[in-house]
Each structure stands twice: as structure tokens, then as C-alpha cells.
XYZ file of C-alpha atoms in Angstrom:
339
model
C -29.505 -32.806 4.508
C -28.702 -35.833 2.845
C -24.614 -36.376 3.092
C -23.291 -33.173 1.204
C -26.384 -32.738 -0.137
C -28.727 -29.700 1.586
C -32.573 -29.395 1.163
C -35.156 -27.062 0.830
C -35.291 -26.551 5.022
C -31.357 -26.472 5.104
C -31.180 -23.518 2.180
C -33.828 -21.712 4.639
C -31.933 -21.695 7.763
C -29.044 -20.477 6.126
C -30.655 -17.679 4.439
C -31.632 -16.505 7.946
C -28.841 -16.715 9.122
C -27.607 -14.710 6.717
C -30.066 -12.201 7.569
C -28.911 -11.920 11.418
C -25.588 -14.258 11.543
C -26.205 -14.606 15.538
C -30.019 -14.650 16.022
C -31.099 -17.361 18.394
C -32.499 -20.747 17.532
C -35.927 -19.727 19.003
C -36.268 -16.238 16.543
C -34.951 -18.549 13.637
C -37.429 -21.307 14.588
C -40.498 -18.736 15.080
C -39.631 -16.833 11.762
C -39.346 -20.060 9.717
C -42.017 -21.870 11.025
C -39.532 -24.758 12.611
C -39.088 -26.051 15.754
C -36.072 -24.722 17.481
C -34.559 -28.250 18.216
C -34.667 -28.994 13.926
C -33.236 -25.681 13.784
C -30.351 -26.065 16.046
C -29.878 -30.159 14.781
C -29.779 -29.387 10.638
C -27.120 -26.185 11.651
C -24.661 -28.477 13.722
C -25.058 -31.403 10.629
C -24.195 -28.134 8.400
C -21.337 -27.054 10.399
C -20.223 -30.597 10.814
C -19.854 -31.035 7.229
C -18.418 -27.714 7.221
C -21.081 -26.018 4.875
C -21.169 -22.910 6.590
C -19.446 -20.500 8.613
C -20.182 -17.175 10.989
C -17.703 -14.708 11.092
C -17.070 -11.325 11.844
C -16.588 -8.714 9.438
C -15.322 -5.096 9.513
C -17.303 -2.582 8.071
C -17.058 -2.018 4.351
C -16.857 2.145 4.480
C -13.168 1.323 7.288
C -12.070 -1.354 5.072
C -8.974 -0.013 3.379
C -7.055 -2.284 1.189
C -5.350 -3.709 -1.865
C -6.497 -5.601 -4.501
C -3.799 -7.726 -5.986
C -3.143 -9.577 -9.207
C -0.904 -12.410 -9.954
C 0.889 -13.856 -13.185
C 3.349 -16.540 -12.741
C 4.100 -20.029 -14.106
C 1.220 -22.746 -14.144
C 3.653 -24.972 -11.701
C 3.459 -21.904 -9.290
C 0.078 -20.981 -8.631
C -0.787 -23.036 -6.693
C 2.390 -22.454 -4.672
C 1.974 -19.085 -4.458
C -2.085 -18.597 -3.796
C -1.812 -21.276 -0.707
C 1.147 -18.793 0.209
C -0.759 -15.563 0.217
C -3.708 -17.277 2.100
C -1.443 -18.151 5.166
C -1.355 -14.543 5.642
C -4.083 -13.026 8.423
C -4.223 -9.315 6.174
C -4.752 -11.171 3.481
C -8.389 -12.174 3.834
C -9.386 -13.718 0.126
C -8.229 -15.455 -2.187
C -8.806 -17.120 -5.461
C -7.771 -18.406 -8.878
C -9.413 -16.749 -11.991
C -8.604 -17.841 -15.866
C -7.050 -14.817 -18.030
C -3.408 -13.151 -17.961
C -3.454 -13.423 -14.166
C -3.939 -16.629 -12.365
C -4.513 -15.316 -8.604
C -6.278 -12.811 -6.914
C -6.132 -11.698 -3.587
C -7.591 -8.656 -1.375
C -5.660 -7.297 1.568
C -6.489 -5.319 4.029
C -4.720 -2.626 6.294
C -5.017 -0.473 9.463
C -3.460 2.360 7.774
C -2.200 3.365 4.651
C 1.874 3.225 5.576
C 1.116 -0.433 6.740
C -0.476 -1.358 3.477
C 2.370 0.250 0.853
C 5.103 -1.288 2.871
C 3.135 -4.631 3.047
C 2.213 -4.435 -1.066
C 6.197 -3.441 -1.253
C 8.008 -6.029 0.239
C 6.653 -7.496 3.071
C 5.042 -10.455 0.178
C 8.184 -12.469 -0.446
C 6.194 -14.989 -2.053
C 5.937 -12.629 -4.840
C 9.267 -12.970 -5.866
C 8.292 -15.831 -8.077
C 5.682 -14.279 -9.569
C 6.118 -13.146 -13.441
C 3.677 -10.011 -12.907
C 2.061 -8.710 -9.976
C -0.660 -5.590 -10.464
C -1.352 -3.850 -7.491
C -4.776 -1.573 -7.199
C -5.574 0.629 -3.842
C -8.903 1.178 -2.281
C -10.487 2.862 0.679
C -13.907 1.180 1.020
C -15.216 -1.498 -0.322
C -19.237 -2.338 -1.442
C -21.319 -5.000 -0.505
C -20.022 -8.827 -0.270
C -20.867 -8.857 3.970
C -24.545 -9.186 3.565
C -24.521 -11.702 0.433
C -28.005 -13.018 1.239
C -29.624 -16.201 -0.918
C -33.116 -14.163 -1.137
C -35.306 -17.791 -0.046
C -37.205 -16.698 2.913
C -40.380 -14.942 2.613
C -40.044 -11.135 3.258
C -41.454 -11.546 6.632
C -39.708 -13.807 7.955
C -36.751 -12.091 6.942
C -38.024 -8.316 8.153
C -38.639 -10.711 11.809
C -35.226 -12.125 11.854
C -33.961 -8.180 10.896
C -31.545 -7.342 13.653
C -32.902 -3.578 14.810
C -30.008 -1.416 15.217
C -29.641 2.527 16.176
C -29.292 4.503 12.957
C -25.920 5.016 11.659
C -25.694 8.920 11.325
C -22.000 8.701 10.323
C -19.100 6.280 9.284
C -17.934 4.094 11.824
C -14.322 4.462 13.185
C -12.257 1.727 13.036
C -11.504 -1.037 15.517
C -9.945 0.021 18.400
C -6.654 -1.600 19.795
C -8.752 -2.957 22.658
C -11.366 -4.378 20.255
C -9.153 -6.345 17.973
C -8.793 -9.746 20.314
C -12.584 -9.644 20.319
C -12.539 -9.037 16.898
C -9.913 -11.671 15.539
C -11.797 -14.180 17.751
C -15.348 -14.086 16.306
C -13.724 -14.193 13.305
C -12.612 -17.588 13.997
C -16.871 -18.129 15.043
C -19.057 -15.706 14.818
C -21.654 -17.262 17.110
C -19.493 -17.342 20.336
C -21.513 -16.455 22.775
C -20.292 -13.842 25.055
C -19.338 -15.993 27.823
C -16.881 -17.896 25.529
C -15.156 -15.074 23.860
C -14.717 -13.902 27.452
C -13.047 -16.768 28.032
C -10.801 -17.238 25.340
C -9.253 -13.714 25.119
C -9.784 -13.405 29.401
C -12.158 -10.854 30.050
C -15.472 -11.291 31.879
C -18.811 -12.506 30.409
C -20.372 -8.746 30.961
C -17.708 -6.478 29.675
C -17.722 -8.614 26.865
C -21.357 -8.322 26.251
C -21.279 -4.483 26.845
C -18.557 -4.322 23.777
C -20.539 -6.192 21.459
C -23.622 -4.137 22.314
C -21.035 -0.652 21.633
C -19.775 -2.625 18.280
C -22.331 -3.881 16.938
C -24.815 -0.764 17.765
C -21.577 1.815 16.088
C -21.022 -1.090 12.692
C -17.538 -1.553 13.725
C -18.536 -5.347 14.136
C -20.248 -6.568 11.581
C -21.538 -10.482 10.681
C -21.978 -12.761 8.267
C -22.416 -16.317 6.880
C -20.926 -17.743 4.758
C -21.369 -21.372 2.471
C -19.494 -23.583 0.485
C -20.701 -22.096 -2.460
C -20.653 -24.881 -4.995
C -22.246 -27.211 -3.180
C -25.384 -24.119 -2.976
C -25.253 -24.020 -7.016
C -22.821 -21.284 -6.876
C -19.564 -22.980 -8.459
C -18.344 -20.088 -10.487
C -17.439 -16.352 -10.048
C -16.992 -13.588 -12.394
C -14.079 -10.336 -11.977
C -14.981 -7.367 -13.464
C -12.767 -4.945 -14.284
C -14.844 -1.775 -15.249
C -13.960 1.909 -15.822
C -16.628 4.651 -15.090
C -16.602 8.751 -14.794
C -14.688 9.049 -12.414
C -17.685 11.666 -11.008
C -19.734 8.799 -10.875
C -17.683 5.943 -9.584
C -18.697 5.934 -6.183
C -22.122 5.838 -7.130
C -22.184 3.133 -9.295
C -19.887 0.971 -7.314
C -22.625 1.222 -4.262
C -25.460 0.135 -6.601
C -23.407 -2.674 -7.888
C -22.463 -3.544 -4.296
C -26.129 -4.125 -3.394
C -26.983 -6.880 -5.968
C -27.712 -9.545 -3.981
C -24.885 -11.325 -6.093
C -22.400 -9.294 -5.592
C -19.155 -10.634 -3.264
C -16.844 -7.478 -3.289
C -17.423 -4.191 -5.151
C -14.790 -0.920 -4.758
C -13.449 1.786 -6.560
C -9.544 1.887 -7.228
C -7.416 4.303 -8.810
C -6.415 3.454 -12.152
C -7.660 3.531 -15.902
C -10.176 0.746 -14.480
C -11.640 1.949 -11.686
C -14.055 -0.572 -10.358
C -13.158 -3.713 -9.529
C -16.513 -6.024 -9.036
C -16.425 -9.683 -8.196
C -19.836 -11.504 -8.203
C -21.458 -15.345 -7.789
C -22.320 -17.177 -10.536
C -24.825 -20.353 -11.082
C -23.608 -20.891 -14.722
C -21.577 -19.217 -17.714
C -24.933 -17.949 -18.722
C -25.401 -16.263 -15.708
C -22.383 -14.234 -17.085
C -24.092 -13.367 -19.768
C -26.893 -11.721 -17.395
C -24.820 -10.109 -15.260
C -22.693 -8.422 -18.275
C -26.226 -7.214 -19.787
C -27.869 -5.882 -16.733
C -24.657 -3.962 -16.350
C -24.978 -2.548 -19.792
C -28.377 -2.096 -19.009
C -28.360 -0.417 -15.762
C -24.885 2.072 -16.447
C -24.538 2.763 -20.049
C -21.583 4.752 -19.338
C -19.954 2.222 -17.597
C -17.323 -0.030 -19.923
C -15.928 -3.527 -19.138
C -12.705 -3.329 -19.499
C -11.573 -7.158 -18.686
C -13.718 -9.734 -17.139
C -12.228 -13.456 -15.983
C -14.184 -16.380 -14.268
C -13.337 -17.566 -10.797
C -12.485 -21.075 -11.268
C -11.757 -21.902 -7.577
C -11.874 -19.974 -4.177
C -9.353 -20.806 -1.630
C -9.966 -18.488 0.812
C -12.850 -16.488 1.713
C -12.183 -13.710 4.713
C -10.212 -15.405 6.931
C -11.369 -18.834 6.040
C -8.970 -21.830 4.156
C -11.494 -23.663 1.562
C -10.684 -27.309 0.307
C -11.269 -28.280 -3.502
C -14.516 -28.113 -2.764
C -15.463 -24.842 -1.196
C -16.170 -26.613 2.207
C -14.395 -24.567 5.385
C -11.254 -25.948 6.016
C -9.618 -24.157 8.815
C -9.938 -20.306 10.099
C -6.970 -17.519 9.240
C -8.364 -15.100 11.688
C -8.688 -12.181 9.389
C -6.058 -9.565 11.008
C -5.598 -6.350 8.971
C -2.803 -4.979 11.786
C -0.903 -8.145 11.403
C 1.579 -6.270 9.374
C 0.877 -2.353 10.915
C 4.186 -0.450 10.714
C 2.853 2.345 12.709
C 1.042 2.140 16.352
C -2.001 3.583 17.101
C -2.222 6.784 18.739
């Protein structure tokens, strides 16, 4: 990489990395045809110039949540979206053009936690002129946003190969969250230094993230600063489809390889999709190969993403680069203890 600037080999190591957020330099090096030491050297420069990020993720099927909307005065917004983003259950969030300036998705360990928190435990929204609030249970696709660069075998080497999932995985248990909040923070800890940092030992640590990882409670991904990898724009969606059908088409709309955050809500709309753009005429694409695909789905409102400004768990500067961690914490706010 050349300053801010990545290259060909830099857009490649990310992309596997993206495919298994915490494969070693050796598999990466093997798969890509690099040697390990220009793998590990063009990652640190990356990370230095805070480019990208690991994290952990929770699984989208136990990510329950809110998706919020905010109107309020142009002198606020800013005010009020650097606000929100201070909060560890609140793990994105963005400014869009349209009747509402701000997004923001939060997420709870129970439902009680999340209507109290979407009641009053915002006080931030008290300056807001509107606030819409939409529910969800699960959300679709957004922790496996891949780039699509390297060759299909590299990427079926890099592969990480799990047990088969046979059934939703629970949530995160009490024990689990420490772990949890702190490979949030970097998702490429080895075990030895979470161990450390939350004071366990090296091999109970590793046996967890065998059990979490094997289960999808503990999930990974990598993330860029997007406009400087020719994605400076975003599109919402707001969409409504038969309600027979919603779950459906929110899934396939969760696996283009664009997509950031697909779920269904309960309202008139009732899928809210949020997806990467190149360009406005990539827009345009997206808006016909919807049309395309689900005929009986119709748009209801659709905004551009002018700016993220935090991206789960992560504070972005003006120019998308990783600022500082918000350890994404969806029991920060839990009004009820776990059983």
C-alpha cells in the first residue's frame, strides 16, 4: 500500500480475511500464493493506518434488536448520532439524506431490556423532532460481507470447516460475554491474550472458543474503511413484502454479497435492507435486481448513506478509517438477569 492507498495484494489479503477473520498468516500465505512474512507486514501497515478491523460478531438468527430512526434539527445531528454511538447496545450508526437524518441499530439480551432501553433509557432523544422505532428478532447477512477477489480456491482453502449447525444457536452465556466483549475490541487475540486480559488461563480459553465458535455463538468478521475500498456510499431500503413471504425474501437479500444488514420488522414496511454502494448508479442496480428478483416486493422509501460513524462496536472518523472500539455489549442496558 502506498499511504492510504491499498493495491491489488492488499484488496487480496483482506478478502481472506474476510473469508476466515482469524486464519493464520501461513494458510493466508499458502492460499494466496504470498509469503507469510508479506502477509503478516501489508496487514500490520493496514491496521496501522487503521483500514481494517477483526471483530467478533453474534450470530444473526440471536440477534434481537431495534432499528431506530432519527429527525431533528441540522445543528443536532451530529450531536445526537456521536451520542447514540457512545452507547455499547448500540452497535451502528450512520447518517442517511431523507426525512430522517440518523440511523442506528440496537441490540438486546431480551426483549424487556430492549422496550425499556427504546423507552427511555435514550435521553439523547429528547432533542430529537421524530424518532421511529422498528423491532426485530434476527437479522440477515452483513457478518460475512465478503469483497468476492480471491479465486474460488483459495477461498474454499481459507474456508474455516465447522460441525454442521443442526439448530439455532443459543445466545451468549453470562460466562461468555467478557470473552465476547473482548474480541470485539480484536478479533485476532490469540487465546493466550484474551486469557490474560479478562484472567482466565490460556487453555480454558481456547476450549471456549473451540465450544463458540463450533455452536455459532461467536462469530467473525472484517471489516474496512469502506470508502477508501470504493465503497463511499450506502443505500436504506425500506421495503414491504407478504408478510408469508418476508422471511424468505429477507434471507435471499441478506446473502448478496452487498448486503450490510437485512431483517424483517413489524410494520407496514417490513424489511428493512441496508447495502454498499460504489456509485449512485449502483443504486440504480440494486433497485432493478430487486424488482427483478421479487416482483411482489415494493420499495416503500429508500435514502443514501452519506456517512458511517459507527460500524458494530467500532467509532469511524470522516473518513471511514477505525477510530476507537465501543465493545459491542447488547446486556449493557439488561433490566432482567439471566436465569
Amino acid at each position: 500500500m502506498r499511504g492510504n492507498q491499498v493495491d491489488a495484494t492488499d484488496l487480496e489479503i483482506v478478502d481472506a480475511l474476510q473469508h476466515n477473520p482469524r486464519a493464520s498468516w501461513a494458510a493466508v500465505a499458502r492460499a494466496l500464493g504470498l509469503a507469510e512474512v508479506t502477509v503478516a507486514r501489508r496487514w500490520r501497515l493496514l491496521e496501522q493506518q487503521r483500514l481494517v478491523w477483526v471483530s467478533a460478531a453474534l450470530h444473526p438468527e440471536v440477534s434481537l434488536g431495534a432499528f431506530l430512526e432519527v429527525s431533528c434539527e441540522p445543528r443536532a445531528v451530529e450531536r445526537i448520532a456521536a451520542a447514540l454511538a457512545e452507547h455499547p447496545d448500540m452497535i451502528t450508526v450512520g447518517r442517511t439524506t431523507g426525512d430522517f437524518q440518523i440511523f442506528a441499530i440496537l441490540l438486546a439480551g431480551d426483549l424487556a431490556s430492549l422496550l425499556q432501553r427504546i423507552g427511555t433509557g435514550l435521553p439523547e432523544l429528547g432533542e430529537a423532532v421524530r424518532v421511529r422505532q422498528s423491532l426485530f428478532r434476527r437479522l440477515h447477512g452483513g457478518v460475512h460481507w465478503r469483497q468476492g477477489i480471491i479465486p474460488a480456491a483459495a477461498a474454499e482453502q481459507l474456508t474455516p470447516r465447522l460441525p454442521e449447525l443442526v439448530s439455532s444457536p443459543p445466545p451468549i452465556s453470562a460466562e461468555d460475554r467478557a470473552l465476547f466483549r473482548t474480541l470485539n475490541t480484536d478479533g485476532r487475540l490469540t487465546a493466550a491474550e484474551v486469557a490474560e486480559r479478562i484472567g482466565s488461563s490460556r487453555p480454558a480459553i481456547a476450549r471456549r472458543l473451540t465450544q463458540l465458535e463450533g455452536s455459532r455463538q461467536l462469530l467473525f468478521r472484517c471489516d474496512v474503511a469502506r470508502p477508501l475500498f470504493d465503497l463511499p456510499l450506502g443505500m436504506l431500503l425500506w421495503l414491504r413484502a407478504p408478510d408469508r413471504l418476508a422471511s424468505e425474501i429477507a434471507a435471499a437479500l441478506g446473502a448478496w454479497t452487498e448486503t450490510r444488514l437485512c431483517a424483517v420488522t413489524i410494520g407496514s414496511s417490513n424489511i428493512v435492507l441496508i447495502v454498499g454502494l460504489h456509485d449512485l448508479a449502483d443504486a440504480e442496480q440494486r433497485l432493478i435486481r430487486i424488482a427483478q428478483d421479487h416482483p411482489q416486493v415494493e420499495v416503500v422509501d429508500r435514502r443514501l448513506i452519506t456517512r458511517m460513524m459507527k460500524v458494530y462496536g467500532r467509532i469511524l472518523d470522516e473518513q471511514g478509517r477505525g477510530a476507537r472500539a465501543v465493545p459491542v455489549d447488547p446486556w449493557a442496558s439488561g433490566c432482567i438477569e439471566p436465569p
